[in-house]
Tab-separated table of C-alpha atoms in Angstrom:
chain	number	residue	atom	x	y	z
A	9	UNK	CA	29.358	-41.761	-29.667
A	10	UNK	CA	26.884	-38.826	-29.712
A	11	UNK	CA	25.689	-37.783	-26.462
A	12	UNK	CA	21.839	-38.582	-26.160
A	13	UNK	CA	21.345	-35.352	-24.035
A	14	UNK	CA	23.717	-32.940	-24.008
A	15	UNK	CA	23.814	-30.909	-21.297
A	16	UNK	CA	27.135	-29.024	-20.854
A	17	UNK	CA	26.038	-27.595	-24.144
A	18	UNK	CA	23.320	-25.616	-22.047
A	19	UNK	CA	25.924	-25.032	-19.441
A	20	UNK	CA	28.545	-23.499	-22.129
A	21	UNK	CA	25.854	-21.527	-23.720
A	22	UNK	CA	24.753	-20.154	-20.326
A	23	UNK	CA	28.223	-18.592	-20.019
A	24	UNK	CA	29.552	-18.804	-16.498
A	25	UNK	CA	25.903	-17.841	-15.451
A	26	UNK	CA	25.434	-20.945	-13.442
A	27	UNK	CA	28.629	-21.064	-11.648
A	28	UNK	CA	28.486	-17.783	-10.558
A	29	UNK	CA	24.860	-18.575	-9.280
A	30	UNK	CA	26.467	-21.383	-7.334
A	31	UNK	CA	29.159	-19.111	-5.963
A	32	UNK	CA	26.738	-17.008	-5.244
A	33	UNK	CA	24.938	-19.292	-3.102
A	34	UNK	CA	27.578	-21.160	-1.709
A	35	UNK	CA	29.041	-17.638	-0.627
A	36	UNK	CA	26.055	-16.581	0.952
A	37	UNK	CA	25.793	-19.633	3.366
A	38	UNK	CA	21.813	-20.607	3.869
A	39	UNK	CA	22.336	-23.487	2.225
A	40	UNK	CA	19.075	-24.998	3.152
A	41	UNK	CA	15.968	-22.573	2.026
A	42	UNK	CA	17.811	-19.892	1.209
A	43	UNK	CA	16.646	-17.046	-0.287
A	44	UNK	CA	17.328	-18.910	-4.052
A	45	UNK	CA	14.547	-20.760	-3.256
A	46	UNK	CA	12.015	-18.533	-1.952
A	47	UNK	CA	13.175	-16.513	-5.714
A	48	UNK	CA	12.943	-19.351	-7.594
A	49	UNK	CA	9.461	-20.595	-5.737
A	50	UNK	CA	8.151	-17.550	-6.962
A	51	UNK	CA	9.489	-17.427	-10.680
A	52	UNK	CA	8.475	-20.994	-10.885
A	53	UNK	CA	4.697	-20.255	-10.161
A	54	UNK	CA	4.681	-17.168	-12.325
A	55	UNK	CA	6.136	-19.095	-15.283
A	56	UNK	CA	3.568	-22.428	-14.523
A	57	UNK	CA	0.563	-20.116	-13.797
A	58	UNK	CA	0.191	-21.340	-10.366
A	59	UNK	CA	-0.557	-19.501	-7.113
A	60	UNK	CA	1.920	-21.249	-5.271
A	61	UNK	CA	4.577	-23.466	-6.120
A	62	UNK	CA	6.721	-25.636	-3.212
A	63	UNK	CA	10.126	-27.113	-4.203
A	64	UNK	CA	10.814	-30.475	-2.614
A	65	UNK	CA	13.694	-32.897	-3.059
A	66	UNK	CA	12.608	-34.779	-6.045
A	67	UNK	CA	10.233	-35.274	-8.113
A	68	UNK	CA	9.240	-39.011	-6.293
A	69	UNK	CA	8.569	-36.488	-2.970
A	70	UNK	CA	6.563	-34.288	-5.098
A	71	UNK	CA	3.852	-37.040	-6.055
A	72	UNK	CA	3.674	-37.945	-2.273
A	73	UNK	CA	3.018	-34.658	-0.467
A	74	UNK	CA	-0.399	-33.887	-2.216
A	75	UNK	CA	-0.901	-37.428	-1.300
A	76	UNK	CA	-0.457	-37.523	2.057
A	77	UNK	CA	-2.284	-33.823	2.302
A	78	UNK	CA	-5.254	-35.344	0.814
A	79	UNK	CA	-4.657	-38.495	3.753
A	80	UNK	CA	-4.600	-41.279	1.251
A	81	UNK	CA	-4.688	-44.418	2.563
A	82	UNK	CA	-5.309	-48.170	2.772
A	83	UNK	CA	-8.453	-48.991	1.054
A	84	UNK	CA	-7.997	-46.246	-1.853
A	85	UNK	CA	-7.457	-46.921	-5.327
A	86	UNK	CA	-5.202	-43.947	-7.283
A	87	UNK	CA	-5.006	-44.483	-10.649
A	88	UNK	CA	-2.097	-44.398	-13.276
A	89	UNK	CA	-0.652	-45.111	-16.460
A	90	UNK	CA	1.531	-48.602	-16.562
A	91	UNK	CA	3.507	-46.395	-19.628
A	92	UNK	CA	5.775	-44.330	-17.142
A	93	UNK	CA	8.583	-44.611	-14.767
A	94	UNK	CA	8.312	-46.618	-12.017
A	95	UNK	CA	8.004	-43.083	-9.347
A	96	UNK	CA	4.053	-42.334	-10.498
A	97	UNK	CA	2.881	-45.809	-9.097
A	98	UNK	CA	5.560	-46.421	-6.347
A	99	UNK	CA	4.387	-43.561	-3.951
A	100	UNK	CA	0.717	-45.598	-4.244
A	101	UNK	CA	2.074	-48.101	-2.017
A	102	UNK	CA	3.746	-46.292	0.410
A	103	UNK	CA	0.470	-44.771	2.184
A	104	UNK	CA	-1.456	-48.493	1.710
A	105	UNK	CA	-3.076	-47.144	-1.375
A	106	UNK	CA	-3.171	-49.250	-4.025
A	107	UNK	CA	-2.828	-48.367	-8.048
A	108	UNK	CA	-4.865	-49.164	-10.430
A	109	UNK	CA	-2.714	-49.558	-14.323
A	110	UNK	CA	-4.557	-48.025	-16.779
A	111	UNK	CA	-4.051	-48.034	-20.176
A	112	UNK	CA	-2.413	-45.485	-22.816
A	113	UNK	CA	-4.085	-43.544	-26.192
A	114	UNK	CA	-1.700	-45.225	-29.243
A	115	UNK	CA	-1.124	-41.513	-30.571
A	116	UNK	CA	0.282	-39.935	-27.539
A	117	UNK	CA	1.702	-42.306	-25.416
A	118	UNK	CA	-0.648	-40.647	-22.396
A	119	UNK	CA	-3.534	-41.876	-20.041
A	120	UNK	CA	-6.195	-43.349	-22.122
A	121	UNK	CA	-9.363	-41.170	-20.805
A	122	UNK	CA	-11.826	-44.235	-22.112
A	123	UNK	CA	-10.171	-46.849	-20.322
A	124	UNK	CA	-9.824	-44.671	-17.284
A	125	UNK	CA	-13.619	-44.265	-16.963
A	126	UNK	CA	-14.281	-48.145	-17.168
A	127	UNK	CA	-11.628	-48.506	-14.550
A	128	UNK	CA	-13.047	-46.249	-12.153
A	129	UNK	CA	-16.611	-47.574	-12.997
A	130	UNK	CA	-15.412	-51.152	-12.467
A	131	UNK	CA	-13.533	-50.202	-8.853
A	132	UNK	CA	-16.385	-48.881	-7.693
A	133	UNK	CA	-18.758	-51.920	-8.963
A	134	UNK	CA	-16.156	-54.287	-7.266
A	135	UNK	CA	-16.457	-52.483	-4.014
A	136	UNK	CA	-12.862	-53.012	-2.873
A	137	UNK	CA	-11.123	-49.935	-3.311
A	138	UNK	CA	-12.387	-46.183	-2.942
A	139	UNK	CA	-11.749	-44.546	-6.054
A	140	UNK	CA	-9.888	-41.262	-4.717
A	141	UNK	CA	-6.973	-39.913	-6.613
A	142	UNK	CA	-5.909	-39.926	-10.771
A	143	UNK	CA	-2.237	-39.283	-12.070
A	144	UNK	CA	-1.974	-38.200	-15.406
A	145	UNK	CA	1.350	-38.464	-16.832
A	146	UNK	CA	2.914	-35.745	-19.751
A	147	UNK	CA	5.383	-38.912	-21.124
A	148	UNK	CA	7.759	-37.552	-23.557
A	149	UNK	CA	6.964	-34.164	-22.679
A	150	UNK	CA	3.070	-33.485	-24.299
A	151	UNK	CA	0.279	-33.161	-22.446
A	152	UNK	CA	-2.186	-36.116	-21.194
A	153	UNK	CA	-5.787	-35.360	-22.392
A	154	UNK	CA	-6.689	-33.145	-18.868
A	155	UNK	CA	-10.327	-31.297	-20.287
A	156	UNK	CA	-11.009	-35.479	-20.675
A	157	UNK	CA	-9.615	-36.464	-17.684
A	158	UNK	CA	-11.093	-33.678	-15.443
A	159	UNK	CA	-14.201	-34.482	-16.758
A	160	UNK	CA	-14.024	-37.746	-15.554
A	161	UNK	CA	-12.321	-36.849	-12.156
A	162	UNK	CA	-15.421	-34.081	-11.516
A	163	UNK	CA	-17.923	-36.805	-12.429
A	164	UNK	CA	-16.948	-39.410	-9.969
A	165	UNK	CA	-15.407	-36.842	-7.602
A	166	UNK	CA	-11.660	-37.572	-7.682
A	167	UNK	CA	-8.741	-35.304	-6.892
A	168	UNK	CA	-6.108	-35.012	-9.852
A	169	UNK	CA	-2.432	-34.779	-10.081
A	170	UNK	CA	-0.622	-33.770	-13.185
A	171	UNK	CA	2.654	-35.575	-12.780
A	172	UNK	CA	4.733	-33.105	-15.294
A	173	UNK	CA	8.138	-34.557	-14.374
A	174	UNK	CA	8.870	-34.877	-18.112
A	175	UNK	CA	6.663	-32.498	-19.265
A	176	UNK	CA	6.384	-29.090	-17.423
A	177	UNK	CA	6.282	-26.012	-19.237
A	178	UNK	CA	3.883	-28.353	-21.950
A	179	UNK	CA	1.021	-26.110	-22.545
A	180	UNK	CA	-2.933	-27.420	-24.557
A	181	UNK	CA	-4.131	-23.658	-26.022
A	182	UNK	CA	-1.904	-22.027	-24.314
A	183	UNK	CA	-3.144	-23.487	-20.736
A	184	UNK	CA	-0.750	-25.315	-18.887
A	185	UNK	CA	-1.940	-28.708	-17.151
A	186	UNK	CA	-2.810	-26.922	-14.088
A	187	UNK	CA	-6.037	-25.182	-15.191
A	188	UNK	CA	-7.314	-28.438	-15.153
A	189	UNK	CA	-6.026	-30.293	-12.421
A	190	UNK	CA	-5.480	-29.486	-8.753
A	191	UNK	CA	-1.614	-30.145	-8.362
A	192	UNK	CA	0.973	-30.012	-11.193
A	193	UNK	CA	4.266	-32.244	-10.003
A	194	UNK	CA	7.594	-31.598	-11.673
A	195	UNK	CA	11.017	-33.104	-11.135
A	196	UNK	CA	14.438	-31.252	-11.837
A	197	UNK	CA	16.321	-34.095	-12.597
A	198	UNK	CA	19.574	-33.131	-14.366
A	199	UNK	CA	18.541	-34.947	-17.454
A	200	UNK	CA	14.456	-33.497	-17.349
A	201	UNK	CA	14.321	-29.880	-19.690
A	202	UNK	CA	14.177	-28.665	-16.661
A	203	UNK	CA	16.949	-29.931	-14.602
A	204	UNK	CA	19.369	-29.120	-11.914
A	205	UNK	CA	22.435	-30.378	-10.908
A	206	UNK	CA	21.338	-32.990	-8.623
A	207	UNK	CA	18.003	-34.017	-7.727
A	208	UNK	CA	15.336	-31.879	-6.980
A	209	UNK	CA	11.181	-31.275	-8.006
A	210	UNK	CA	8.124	-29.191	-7.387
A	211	UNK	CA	4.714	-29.034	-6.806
A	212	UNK	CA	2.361	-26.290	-8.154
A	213	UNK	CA	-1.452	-25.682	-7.111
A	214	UNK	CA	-4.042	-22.731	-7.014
A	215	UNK	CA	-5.612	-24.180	-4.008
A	216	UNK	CA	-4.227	-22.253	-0.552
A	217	UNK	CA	-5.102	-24.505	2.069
A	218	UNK	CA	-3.616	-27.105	0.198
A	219	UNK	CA	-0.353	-25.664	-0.262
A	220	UNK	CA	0.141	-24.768	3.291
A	221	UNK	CA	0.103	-28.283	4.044
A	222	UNK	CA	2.432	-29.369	1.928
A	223	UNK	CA	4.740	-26.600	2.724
A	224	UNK	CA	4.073	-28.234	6.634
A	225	UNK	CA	4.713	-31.830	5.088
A	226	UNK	CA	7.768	-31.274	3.551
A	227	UNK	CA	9.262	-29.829	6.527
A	228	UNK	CA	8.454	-32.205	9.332
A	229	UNK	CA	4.362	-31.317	9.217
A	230	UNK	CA	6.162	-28.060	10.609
A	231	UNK	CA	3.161	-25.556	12.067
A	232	UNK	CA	2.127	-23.345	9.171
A	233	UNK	CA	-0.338	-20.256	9.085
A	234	UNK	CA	-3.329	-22.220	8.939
A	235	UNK	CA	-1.918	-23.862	12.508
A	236	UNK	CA	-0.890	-20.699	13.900
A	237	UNK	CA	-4.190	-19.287	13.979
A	238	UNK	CA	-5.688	-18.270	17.159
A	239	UNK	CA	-2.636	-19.958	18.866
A	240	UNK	CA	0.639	-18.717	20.251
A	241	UNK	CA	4.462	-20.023	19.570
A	242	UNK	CA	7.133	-17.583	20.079
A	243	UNK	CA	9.795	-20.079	18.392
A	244	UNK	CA	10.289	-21.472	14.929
A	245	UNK	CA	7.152	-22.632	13.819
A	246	UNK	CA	9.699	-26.003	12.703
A	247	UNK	CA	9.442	-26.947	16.173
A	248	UNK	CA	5.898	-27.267	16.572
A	249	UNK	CA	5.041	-30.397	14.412
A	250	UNK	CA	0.873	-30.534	13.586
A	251	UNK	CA	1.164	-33.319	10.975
A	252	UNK	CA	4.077	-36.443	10.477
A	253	UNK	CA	5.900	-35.001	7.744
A	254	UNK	CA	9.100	-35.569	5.353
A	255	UNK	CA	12.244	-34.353	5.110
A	256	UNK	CA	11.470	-32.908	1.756
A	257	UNK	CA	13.292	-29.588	0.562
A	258	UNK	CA	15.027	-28.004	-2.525
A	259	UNK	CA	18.774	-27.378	-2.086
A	260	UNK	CA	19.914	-23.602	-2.038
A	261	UNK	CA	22.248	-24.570	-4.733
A	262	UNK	CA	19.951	-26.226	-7.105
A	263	UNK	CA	17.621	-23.714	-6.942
A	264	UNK	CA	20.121	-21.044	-7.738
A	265	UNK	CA	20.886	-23.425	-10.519
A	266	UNK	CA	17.567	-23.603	-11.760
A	267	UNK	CA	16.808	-19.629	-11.716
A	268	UNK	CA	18.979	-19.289	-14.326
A	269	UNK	CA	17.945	-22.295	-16.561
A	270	UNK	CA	13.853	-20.952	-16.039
A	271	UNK	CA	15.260	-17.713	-17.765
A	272	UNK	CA	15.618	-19.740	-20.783
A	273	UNK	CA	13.455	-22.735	-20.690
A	274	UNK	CA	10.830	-20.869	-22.846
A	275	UNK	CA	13.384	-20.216	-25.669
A	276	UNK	CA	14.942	-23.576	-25.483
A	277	UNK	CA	11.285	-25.453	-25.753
A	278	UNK	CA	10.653	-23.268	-28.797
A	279	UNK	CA	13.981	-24.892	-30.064
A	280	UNK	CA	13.342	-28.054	-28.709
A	281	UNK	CA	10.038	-27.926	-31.436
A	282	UNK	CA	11.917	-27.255	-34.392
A	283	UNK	CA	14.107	-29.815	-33.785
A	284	UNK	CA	11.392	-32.326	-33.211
A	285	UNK	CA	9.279	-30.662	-36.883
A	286	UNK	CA	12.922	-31.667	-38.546
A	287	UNK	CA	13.252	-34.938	-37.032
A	288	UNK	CA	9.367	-35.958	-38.471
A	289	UNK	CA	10.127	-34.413	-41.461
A	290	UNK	CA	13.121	-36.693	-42.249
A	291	UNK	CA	11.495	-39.368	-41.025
A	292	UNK	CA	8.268	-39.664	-40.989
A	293	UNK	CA	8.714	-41.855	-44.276
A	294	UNK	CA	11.409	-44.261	-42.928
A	295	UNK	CA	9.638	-45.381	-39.447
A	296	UNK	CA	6.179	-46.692	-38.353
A	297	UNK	CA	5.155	-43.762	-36.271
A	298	UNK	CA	6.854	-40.427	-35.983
A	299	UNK	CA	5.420	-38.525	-32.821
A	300	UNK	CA	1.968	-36.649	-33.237
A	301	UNK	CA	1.131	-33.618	-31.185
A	302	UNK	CA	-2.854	-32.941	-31.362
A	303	UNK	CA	-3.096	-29.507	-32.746
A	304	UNK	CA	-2.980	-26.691	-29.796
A	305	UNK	CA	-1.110	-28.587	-27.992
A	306	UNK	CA	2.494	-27.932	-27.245
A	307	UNK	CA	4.849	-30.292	-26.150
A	308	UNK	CA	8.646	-29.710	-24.217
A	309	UNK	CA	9.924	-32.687	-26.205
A	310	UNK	CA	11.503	-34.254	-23.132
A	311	UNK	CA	12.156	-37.545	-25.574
A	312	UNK	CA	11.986	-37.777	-29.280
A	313	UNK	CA	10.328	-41.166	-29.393
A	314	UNK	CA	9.535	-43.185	-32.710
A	315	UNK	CA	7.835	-46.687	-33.758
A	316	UNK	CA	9.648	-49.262	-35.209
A	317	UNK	CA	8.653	-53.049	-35.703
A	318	UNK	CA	12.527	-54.389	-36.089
A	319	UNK	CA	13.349	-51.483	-32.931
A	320	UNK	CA	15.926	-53.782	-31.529
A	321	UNK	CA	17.730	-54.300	-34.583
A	322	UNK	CA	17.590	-50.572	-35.554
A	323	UNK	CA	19.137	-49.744	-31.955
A	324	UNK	CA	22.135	-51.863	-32.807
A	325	UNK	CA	22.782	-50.224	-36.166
A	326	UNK	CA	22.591	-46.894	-34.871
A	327	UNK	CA	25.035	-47.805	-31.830
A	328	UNK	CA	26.756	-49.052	-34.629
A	329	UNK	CA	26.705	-45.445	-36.382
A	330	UNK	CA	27.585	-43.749	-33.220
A	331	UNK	CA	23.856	-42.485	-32.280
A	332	UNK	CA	22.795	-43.591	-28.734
A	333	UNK	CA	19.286	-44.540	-28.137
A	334	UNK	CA	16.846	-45.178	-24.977
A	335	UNK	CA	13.983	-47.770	-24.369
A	336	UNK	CA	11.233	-45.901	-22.489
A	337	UNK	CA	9.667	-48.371	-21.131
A	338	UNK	CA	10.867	-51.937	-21.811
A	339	UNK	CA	8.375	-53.477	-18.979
A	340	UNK	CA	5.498	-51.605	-18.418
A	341	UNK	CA	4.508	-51.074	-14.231
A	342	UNK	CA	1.766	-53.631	-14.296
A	343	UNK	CA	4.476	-56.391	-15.516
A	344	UNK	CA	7.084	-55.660	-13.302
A	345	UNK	CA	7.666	-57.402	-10.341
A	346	UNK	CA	7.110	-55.260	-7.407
A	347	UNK	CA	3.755	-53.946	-9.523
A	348	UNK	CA	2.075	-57.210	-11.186
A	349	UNK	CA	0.101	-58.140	-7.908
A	350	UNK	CA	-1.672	-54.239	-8.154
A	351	UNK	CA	-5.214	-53.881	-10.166
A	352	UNK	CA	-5.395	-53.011	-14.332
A	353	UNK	CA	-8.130	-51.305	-15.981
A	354	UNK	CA	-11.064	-53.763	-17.572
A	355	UNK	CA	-9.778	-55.876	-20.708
A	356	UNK	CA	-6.101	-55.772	-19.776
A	357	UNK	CA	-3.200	-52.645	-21.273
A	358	UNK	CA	-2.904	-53.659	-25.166
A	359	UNK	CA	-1.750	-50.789	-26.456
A	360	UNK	CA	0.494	-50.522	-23.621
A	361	UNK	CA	1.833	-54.179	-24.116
A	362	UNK	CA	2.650	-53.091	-27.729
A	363	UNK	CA	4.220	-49.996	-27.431
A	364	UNK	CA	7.111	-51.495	-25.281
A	365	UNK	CA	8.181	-54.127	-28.326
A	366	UNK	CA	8.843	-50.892	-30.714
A	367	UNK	CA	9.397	-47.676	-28.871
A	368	UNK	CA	12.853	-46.144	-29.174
A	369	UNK	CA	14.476	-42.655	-28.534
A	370	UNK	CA	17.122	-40.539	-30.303
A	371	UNK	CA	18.995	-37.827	-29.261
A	372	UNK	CA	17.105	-35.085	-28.089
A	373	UNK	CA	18.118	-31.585	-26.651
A	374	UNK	CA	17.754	-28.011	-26.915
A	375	UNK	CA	21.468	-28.073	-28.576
A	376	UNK	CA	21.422	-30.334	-30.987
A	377	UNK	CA	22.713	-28.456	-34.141
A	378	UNK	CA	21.471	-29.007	-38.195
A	379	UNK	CA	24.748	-30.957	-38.980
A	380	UNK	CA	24.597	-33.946	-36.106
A	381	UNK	CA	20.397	-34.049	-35.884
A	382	UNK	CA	21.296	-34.523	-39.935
A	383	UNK	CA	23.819	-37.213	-39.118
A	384	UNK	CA	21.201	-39.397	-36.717
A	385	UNK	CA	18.702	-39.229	-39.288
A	386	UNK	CA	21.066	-40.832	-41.982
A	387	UNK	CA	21.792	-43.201	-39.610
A	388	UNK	CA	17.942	-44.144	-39.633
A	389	UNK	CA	17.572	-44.347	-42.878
A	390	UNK	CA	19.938	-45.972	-43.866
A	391	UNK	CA	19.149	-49.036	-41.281
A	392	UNK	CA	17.315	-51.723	-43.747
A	393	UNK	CA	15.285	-54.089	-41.883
């Protein structure tokens, strides 16, 4: 069997860079917040365009500390795609919030700006909730609609989160998400573009007050400038707490890991495209839908996702073939369980509802050589419904 994301590839090709990162760090001894992390803070904002960027212990924590910065709480709606992992709603709940499912656009798999309005129109008209916070998701790695969406946000005055857990370094004219929304989330799962060896994630924002509370937040609400001011504490500021807090920090080690994957990650997206123009070139005539990237817009190809009405079938004859393939997302939030009691959007998530009956992923990775991308799409063609 193929593997569906290859990453010891990446490690090979890297050369004994990242183990002698890790020796590096492990040698050194600050294991927590070392001086990896303040390097890699810093090449992580240059790279994203951001004035700051925080790293935090996963890209779940990420979502929550602008969250609990901004002091959501019971009585607010924050709204967010049903089309996405299960972490962009869950954090919702944990402050009282609730979330409100909206639906996705049928060409890129992202936030539906349309249906986003009418949701936020028809909150308000209910009277319930307080409208306060949106989460745009990049699924598969392109970018959600954000001039759209911060459009809407600015009209009814809403904060907005990019969650870019599958999609950082995804760029629309050359901007990346952030010059449209107020926090950019990321997570360095091993199997994101961007991962580590472990778990780990980010948060990126041009707004200073904002990121000194964070940086507070994900250290215990530890006293930060902004608390310092005009008082005195002769001992780490860790031990005066202004704020309840998480315990919410990168890993020396991962981040030591991840300065030497961010040297490449631009390369390896521009490979990641040509791999995803060859995979809609041999098969844009064999599937429903091949993935479509408005023009300007660049994607990170986090998943090479396609339509297919018989998808089911066509995952057992690729199995079959030795190709491995993913289901992103067999049951939408708003039908699960723990999520089904939670608002939708005005006239229900159709497109939603039909994109989890054909969705499927192949193989997809900055590695993946002519000969075996050649391979999986034989192996699609030659399926026969």
């Amino acid at each position: 069997m193929l593997p569906f994301i290859d990453l010891q590839a990446q490690r090979l090709r890297l050369d004994g860079k990242i183990e002698a990162a890790v020796a590096e760090a492990v040698t050194g001894g600050a294991w927590v917040m070392g001086p990896q992390v303040r390097q890699f803070e810093a090449d992580l904002a240059a790279f994203g365009r951001a004035k700051h960027a925080l790293g935090c212990a996963n890209g779940t924590d990420a979502l929550a500390l602008p969250l609990m910065a901004w002091g959501i709480g019971r009585g607010d709606a924050v709204f967010v795609p049903s089309f996405t992992f299960a972490a962009t709603a869950e954090i919702v709940p944990w402050f009282d919030a609730e979330p409100v499912f909206i639906d996705v656009d049928a060409r890129t798999y992202n936030m539906d700006p349309a249906h986003l309005e009418a949701a936020i129109e028809a909150t308000k008209a209910e009277g319930r909730l307080t409208p306060r916070v949106v989460i745009a998701v990049d699924l598969f790695g392109q970018p959600a609609d954000y001039p759209a969406i911060r459009a809407i946000c600015d009209r009814h005055g809403l904060k907005l989160i990019s969650d870019s857990a599958q999609g950082f370094g995804c760029t629309i004219g050359g901007e990346h998400p952030l010059k449209w929304a107020d926090v950019t989330t990321t997570s360095f799962f091993p199997a994101k573009p961007l991962g580590c060896y472990g778990d780990g994630g980010a948060v990126l924002t041009d707004d200073d007050g904002l990121a000194q509370l964070m940086d507070s937040i994900r250290v215990h609400g530890k006293a930060v400038a902004r608390d310092l001011d005009g008082r005195s504490f002769d001992h780490d500021p860790k031990y005066l707490n202004m704020r309840i807090g998480l315990n919410s920090r990168l890993d020396t080690i991962q981040a030591a890991v991840l300065i030497e994957k961010l040297k490449v990650f631009g390369q390896e997206i521009e490979w990641r495209n040509r791999i995803a123009a060859r995979y809609n070139a041999g098969l844009r005539d064999h599937v429903s839908v091949v993935p479509d990237v408005p023009e300007g817009n660049i994607s990170n190809w986090a998943q090479y996702t396609i339509e297919h009405p018989n998808r089911d079938a066509l995952a057992a004859h690729l199995k079959e073939q030795g190709v491995p393939t993913a289901v992103y997302y067999p049951i939408p939030l708003h039908l699960q369980p723990a999520y089904e009691i939670y608002p939708r959007g005005p006239q229900g998530l159709p497109t939603t509802e039909r994109l989890k009956e054909v969705v499927i992923s192949l193989p997809m990775h900055a590695d993946l050589d002519e000969a075996t991308q050649d391979r999986i799409i034989a192996a699609v063609v030659s399926f026969k419904s």
